[in-house]
Tab-separated table of C-alpha atoms in Angstrom:
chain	number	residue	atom	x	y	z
A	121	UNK	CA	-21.316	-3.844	13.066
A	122	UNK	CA	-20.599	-2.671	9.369
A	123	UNK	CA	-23.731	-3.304	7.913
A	124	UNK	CA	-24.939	0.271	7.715
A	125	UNK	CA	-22.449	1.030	5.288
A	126	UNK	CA	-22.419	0.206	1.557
A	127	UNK	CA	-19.555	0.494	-0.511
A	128	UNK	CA	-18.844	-0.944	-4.450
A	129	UNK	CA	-16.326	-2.997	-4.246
A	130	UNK	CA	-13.889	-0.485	-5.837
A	131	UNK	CA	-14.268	1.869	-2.956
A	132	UNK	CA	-13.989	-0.496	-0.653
A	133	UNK	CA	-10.563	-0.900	-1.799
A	134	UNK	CA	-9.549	2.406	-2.081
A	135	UNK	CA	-10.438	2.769	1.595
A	136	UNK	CA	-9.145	-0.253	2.608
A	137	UNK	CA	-6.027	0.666	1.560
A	138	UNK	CA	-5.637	4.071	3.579
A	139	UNK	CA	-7.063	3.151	6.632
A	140	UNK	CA	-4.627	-0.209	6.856
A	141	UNK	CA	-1.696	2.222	6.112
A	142	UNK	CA	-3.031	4.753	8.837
A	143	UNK	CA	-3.761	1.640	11.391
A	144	UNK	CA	-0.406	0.504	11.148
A	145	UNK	CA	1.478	3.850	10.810
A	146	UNK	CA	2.543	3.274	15.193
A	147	UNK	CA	4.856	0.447	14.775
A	148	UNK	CA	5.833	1.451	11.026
A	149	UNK	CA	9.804	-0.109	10.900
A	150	UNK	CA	9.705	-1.709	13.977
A	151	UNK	CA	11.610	-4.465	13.008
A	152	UNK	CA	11.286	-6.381	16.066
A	153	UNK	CA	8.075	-9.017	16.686
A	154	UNK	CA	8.396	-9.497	20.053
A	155	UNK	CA	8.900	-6.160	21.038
A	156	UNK	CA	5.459	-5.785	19.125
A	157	UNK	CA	4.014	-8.261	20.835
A	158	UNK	CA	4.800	-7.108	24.241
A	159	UNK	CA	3.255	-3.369	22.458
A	160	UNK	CA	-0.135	-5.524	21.855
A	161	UNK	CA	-0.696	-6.829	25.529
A	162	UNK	CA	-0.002	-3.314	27.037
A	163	UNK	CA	-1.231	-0.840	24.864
A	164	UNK	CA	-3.202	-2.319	21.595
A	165	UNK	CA	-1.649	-2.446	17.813
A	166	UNK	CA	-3.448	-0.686	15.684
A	167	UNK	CA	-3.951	3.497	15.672
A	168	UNK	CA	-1.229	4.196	18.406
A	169	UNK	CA	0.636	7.316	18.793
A	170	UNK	CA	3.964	6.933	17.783
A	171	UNK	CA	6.401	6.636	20.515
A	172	UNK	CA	9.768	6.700	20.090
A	173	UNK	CA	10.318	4.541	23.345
A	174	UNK	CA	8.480	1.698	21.135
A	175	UNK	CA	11.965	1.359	18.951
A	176	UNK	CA	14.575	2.098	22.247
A	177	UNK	CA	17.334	-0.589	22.282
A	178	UNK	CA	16.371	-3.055	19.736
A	179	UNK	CA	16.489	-3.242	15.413
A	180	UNK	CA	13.765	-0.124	13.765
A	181	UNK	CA	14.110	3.000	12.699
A	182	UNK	CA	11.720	6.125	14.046
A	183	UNK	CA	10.619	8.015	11.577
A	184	UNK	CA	6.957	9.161	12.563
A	185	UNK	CA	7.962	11.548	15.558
A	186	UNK	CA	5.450	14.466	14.072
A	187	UNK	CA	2.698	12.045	13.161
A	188	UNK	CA	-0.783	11.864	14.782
A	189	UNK	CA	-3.110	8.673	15.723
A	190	UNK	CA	-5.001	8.234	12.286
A	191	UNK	CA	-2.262	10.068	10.142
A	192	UNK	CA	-0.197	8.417	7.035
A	193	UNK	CA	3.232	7.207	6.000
A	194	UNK	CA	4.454	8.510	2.489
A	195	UNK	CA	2.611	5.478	1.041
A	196	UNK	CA	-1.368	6.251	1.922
A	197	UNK	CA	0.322	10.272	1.488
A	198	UNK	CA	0.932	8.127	-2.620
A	199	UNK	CA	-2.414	6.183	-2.359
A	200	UNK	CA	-4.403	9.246	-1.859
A	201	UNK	CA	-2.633	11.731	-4.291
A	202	UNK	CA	-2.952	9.569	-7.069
A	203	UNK	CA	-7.170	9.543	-5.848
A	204	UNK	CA	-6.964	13.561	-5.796
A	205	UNK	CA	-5.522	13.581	-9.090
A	206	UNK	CA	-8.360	11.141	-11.299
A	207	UNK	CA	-10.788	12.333	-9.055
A	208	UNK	CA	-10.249	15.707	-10.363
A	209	UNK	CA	-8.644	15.274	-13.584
A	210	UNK	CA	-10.759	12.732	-15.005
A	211	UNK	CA	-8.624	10.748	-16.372
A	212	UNK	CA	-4.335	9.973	-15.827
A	213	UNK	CA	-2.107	12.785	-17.364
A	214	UNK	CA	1.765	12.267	-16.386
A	215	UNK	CA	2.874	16.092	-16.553
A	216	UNK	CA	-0.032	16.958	-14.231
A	217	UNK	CA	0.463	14.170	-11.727
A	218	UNK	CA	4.401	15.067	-11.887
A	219	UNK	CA	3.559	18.241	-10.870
A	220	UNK	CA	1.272	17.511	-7.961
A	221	UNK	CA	4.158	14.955	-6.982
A	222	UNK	CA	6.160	17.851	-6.743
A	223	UNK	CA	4.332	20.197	-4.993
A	224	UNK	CA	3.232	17.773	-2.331
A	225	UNK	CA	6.155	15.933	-1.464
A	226	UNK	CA	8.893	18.699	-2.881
A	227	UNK	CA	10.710	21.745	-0.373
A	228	UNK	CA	7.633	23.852	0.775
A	229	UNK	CA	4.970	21.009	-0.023
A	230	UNK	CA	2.309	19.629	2.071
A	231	UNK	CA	3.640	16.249	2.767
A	232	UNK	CA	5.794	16.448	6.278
A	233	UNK	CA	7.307	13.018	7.098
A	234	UNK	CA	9.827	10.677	5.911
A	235	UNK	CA	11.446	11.100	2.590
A	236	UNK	CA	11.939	7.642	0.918
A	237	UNK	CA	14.412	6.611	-1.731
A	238	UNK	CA	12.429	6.662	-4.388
A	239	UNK	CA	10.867	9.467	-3.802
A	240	UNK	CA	13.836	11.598	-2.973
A	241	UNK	CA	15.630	10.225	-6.212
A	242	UNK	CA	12.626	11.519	-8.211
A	243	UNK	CA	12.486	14.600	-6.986
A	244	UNK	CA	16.221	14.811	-7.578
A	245	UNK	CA	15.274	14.430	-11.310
A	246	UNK	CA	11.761	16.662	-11.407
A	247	UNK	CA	13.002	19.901	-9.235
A	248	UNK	CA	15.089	21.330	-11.582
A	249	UNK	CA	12.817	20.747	-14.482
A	250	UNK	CA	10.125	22.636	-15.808
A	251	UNK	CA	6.732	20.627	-15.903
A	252	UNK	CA	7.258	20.909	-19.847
A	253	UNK	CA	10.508	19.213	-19.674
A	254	UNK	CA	9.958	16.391	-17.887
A	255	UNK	CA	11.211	13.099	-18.586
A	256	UNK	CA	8.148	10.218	-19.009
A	257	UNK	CA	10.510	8.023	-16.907
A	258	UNK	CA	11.608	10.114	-13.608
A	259	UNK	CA	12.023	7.339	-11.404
A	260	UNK	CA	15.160	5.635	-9.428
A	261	UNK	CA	15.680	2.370	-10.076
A	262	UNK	CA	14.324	0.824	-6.603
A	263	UNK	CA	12.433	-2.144	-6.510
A	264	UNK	CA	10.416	-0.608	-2.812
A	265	UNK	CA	6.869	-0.752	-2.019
A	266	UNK	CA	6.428	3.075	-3.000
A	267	UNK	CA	5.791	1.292	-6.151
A	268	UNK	CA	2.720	0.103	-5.412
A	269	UNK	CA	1.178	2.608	-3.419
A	270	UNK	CA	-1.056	4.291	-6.187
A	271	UNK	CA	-2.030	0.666	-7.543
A	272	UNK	CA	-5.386	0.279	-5.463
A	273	UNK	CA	-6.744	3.888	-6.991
A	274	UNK	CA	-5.498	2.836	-10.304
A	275	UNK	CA	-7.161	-0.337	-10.716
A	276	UNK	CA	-10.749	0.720	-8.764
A	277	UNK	CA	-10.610	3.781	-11.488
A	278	UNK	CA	-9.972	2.065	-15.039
A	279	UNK	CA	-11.979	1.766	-17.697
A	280	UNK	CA	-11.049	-0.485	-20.282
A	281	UNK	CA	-9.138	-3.634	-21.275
A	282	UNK	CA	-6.792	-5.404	-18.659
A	283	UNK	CA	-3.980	-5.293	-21.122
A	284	UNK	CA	-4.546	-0.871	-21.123
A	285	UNK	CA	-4.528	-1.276	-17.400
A	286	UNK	CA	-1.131	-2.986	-17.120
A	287	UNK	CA	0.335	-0.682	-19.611
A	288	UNK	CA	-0.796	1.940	-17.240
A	289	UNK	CA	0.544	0.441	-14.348
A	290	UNK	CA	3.654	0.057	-15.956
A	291	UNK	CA	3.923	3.581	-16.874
A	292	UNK	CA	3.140	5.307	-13.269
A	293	UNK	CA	5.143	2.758	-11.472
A	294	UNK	CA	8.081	3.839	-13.884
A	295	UNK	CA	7.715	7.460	-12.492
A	296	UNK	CA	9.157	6.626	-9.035
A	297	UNK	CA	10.195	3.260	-9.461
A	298	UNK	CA	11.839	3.043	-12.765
A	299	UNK	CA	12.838	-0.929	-11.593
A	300	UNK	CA	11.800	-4.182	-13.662
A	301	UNK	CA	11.129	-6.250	-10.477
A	302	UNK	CA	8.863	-3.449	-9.252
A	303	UNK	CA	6.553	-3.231	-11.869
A	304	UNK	CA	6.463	-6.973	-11.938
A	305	UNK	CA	5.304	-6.761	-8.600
A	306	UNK	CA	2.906	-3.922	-9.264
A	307	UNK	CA	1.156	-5.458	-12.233
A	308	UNK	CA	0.841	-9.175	-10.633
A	309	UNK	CA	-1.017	-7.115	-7.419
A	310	UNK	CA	-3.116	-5.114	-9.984
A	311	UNK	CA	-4.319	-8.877	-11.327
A	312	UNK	CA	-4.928	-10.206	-8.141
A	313	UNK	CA	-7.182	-7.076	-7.253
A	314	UNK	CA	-8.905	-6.924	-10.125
A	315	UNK	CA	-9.698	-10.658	-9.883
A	316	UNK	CA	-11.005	-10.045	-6.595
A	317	UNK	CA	-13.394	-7.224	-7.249
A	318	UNK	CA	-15.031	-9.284	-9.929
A	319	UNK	CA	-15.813	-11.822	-7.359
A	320	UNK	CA	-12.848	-14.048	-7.802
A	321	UNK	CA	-11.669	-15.854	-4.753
A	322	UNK	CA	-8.577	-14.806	-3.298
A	323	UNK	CA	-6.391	-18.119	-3.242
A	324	UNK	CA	-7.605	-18.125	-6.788
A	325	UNK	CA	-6.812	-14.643	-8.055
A	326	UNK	CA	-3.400	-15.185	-6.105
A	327	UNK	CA	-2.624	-18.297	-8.337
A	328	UNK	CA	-4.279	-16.901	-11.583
A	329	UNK	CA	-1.794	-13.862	-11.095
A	330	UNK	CA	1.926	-15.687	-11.020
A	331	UNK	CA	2.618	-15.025	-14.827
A	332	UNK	CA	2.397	-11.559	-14.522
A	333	UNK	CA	4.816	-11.974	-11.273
A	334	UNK	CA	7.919	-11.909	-13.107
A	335	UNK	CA	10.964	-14.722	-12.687
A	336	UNK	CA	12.261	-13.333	-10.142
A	337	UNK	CA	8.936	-12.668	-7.758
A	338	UNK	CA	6.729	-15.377	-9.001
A	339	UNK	CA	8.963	-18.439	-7.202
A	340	UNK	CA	8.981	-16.614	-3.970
A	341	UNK	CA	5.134	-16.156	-3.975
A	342	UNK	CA	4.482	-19.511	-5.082
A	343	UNK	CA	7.032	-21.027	-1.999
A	344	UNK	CA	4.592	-18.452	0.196
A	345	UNK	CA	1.210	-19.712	-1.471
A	346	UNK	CA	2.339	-23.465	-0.622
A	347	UNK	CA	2.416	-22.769	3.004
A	348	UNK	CA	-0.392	-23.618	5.154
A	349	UNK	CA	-0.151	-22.994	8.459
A	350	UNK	CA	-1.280	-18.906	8.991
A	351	UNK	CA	1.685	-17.896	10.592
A	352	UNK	CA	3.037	-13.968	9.592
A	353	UNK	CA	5.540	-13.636	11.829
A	354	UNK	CA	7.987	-16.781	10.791
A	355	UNK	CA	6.574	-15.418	6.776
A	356	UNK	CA	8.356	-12.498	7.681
A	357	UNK	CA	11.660	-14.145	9.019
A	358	UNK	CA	11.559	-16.507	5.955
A	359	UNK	CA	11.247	-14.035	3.659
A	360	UNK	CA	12.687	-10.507	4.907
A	361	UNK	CA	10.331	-7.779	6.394
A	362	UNK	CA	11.883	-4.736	5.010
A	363	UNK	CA	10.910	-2.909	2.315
A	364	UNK	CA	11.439	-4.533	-0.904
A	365	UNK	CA	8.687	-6.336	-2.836
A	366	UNK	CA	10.458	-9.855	-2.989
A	367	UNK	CA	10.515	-9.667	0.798
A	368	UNK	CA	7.264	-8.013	1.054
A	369	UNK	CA	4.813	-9.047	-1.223
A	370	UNK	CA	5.407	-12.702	-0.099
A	371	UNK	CA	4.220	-12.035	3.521
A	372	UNK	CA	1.006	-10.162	1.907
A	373	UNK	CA	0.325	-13.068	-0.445
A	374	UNK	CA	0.204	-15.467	2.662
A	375	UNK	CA	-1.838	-13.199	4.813
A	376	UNK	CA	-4.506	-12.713	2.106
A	377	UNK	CA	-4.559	-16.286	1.581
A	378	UNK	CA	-4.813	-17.231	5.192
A	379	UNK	CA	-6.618	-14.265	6.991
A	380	UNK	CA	-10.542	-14.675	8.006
A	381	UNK	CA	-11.548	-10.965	7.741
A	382	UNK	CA	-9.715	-7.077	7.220
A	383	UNK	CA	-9.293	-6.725	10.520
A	384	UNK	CA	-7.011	-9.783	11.408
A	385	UNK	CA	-5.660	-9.464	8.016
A	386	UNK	CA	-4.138	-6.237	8.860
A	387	UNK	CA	-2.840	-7.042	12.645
A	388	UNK	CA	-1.080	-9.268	11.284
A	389	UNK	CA	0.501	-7.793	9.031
A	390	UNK	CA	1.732	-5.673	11.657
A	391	UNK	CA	2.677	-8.366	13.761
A	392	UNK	CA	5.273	-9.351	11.235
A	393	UNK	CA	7.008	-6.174	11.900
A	394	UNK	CA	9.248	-4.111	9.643
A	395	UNK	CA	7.813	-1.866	6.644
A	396	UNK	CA	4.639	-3.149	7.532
A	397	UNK	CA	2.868	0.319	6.193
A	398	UNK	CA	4.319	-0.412	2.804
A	399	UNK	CA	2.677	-3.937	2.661
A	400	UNK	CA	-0.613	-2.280	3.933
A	401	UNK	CA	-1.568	-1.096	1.058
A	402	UNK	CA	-2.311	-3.494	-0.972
A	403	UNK	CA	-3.183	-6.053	1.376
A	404	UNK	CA	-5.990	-3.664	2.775
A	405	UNK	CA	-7.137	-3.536	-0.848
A	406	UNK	CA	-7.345	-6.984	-1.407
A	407	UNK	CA	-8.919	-7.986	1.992
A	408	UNK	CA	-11.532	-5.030	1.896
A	409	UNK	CA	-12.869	-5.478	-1.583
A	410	UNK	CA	-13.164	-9.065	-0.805
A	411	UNK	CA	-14.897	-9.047	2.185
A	412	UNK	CA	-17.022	-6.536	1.397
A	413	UNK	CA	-17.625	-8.942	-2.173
A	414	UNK	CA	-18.528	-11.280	0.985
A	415	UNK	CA	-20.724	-9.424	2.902
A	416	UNK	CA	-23.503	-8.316	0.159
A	417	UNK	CA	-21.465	-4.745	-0.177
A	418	UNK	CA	-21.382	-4.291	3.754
A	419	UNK	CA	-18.359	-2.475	4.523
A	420	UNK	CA	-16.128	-4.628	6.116
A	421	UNK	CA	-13.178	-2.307	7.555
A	422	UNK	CA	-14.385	-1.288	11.298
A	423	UNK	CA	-15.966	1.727	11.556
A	424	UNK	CA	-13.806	2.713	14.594
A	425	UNK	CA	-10.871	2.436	12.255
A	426	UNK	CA	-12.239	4.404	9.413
A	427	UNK	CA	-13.550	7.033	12.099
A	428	UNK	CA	-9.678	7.339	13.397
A	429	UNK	CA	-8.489	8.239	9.488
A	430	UNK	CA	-7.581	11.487	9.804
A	431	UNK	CA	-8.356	12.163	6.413
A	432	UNK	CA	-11.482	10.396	5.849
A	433	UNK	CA	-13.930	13.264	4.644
A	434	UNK	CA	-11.160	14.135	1.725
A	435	UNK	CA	-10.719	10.613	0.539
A	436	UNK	CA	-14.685	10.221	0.718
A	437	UNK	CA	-14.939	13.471	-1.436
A	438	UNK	CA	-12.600	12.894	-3.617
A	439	UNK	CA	-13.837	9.325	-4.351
A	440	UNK	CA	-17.761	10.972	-4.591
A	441	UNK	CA	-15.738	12.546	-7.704
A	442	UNK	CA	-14.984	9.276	-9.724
């Protein structure tokens, strides 16, 4: 039971955001469902150690081999920078957070994983720079779901009008993902969120959200939002599983829709295989704020997940900052 735990709405989605990324870092670009499935009846699907045996003779790619049960990919490593950096700062500041980019994901840096494309095109453009020098657009021009792994800390921290926020959004995102179709994407899942945490339902703030989805996005989300049958796995071969947002951000639209709690929200998620960490993200977001909207502020992400998080006592002190 989660009913000893409060958490604001905000929070909530904060947290629900690492911990999905965390609980689904095992069979992170596994791009094979039935392989996943057998993974499930043998050995569970959430919080695994990676195993490179998991991704022997079919389609993924292994990337995890130094990660721990309850560690991050490079998105929740995202999520929970840009939460260090309000958290202490107060407020957004680009050259700051550029440097903190650099310094955590850069040669020498804290982060030790995979290396993305958009985030080793950034760095291409940041390294050689002096903070004073750097460019207020650094990003590549990749439409990939690093774009919106800071949205979740962004949206629970701002103060102010929704048009400031999406300006905001628009700005950040630019920093890594200096692509049209990924801010799109960014600002139509900063809507839907903050719909949510005011109490709006989610098929609701789903629909309210397609202007802001951009003409490329918003017909795939509305050919996801029509379907009704809860079924992520044939989402996922409709509509791609890797790790753009017009592939991705359709499978998270239907799961939201569809899903009774967090829990089975995220599982299947994984399920649908592929860059299921990068859809996490804000799919945990969504689900936890609004189930925890549901549950009179109860915390609704298991505590036995949150307790695996390797890096729960910084995210909850960093977020006792805000």
């Amino acid at each position: 039971m989660n009913t000893n735990i409060q958490l604001d709405p905000n929070i909530a989605a904060i947290f629900g955001a690492l911990v999905a990324d965390s609980a689904s870092l095992s069979l992170h670009w596994l791009y094979d469902p039935l392989r996943i499935t057998q993974i499930e009846k043998t050995e569970g699907l959430v919080f695994l150690q990676p195993n490179a045996n998991h991704y022997a003779d079919t389609k993924g790619y292994f990337v995890h081999g130094k990660k721990q049960i309850g560690d991050s990919s490079g998105y929740g490593e995202l999520c929970l920078l840009m939460l260090k950096h309000l958290a202490r700062n107060g407020k957004f500041d680009r050259e700051t957070y550029q440097t903190e980019y650099c310094a955590h994901f850069g040669p020498g840096g804290s982060f030790v994983g995979f290396i993305d494309t958009a985030t080793r095109l950034t760095l291409r453009t940041l390294l050689p720079l002096k903070p004073s020098e750097y460019p207020e657009i650094s990003g590549a021009d990749d439409d990939q779901f690093a774009a919106l792994a800071t949205i979740p800390v962004v949206v629970a921290t701002h103060q102010g009008t929704q048009d400031n926020l999406l300006k905001k959004i628009e700005r950040i995102v630019r920093l890594t993902n200096h692509n049209d179709i990924a801010v799109s994407a960014a600002q139509y899942a900063a809507t839907v969120l903050i719909e949510v945490i005011n109490g709006r339902s989610i098929t609701k703030a789903l629909n309210n959200s397609l202007p802001l989805a951009g003409k490329e996005l918003k017909p795939l989300l509305e050919q996801a939002l029509s379907v009704e049958s809860f079924d992520s796995i044939a989402m996922a071969k409709r509509f791609g599983s890797a790790c753009h947002v017009l592939e991705g951000l359709p499978i998270v639209v239907h799961i939201a829709q569809h899903a009774k709690d967090y829990r089975s929200a995220v599982e299947a998620n994984i399920r649908a295989s592929g860059d299921s960490c990068g859809r996490s993200i804000m799919l945990g977001a969504i689900m936890a704020a609004h189930t925890t909207q549901q549950n009179g502020l109860a915390c609704s992400i298991p505590l036995e997940w949150l307790s695996k998080y390797r890096k729960l006592t910084i995210a909850a002190n960093e977020c006792t900052r805000l």
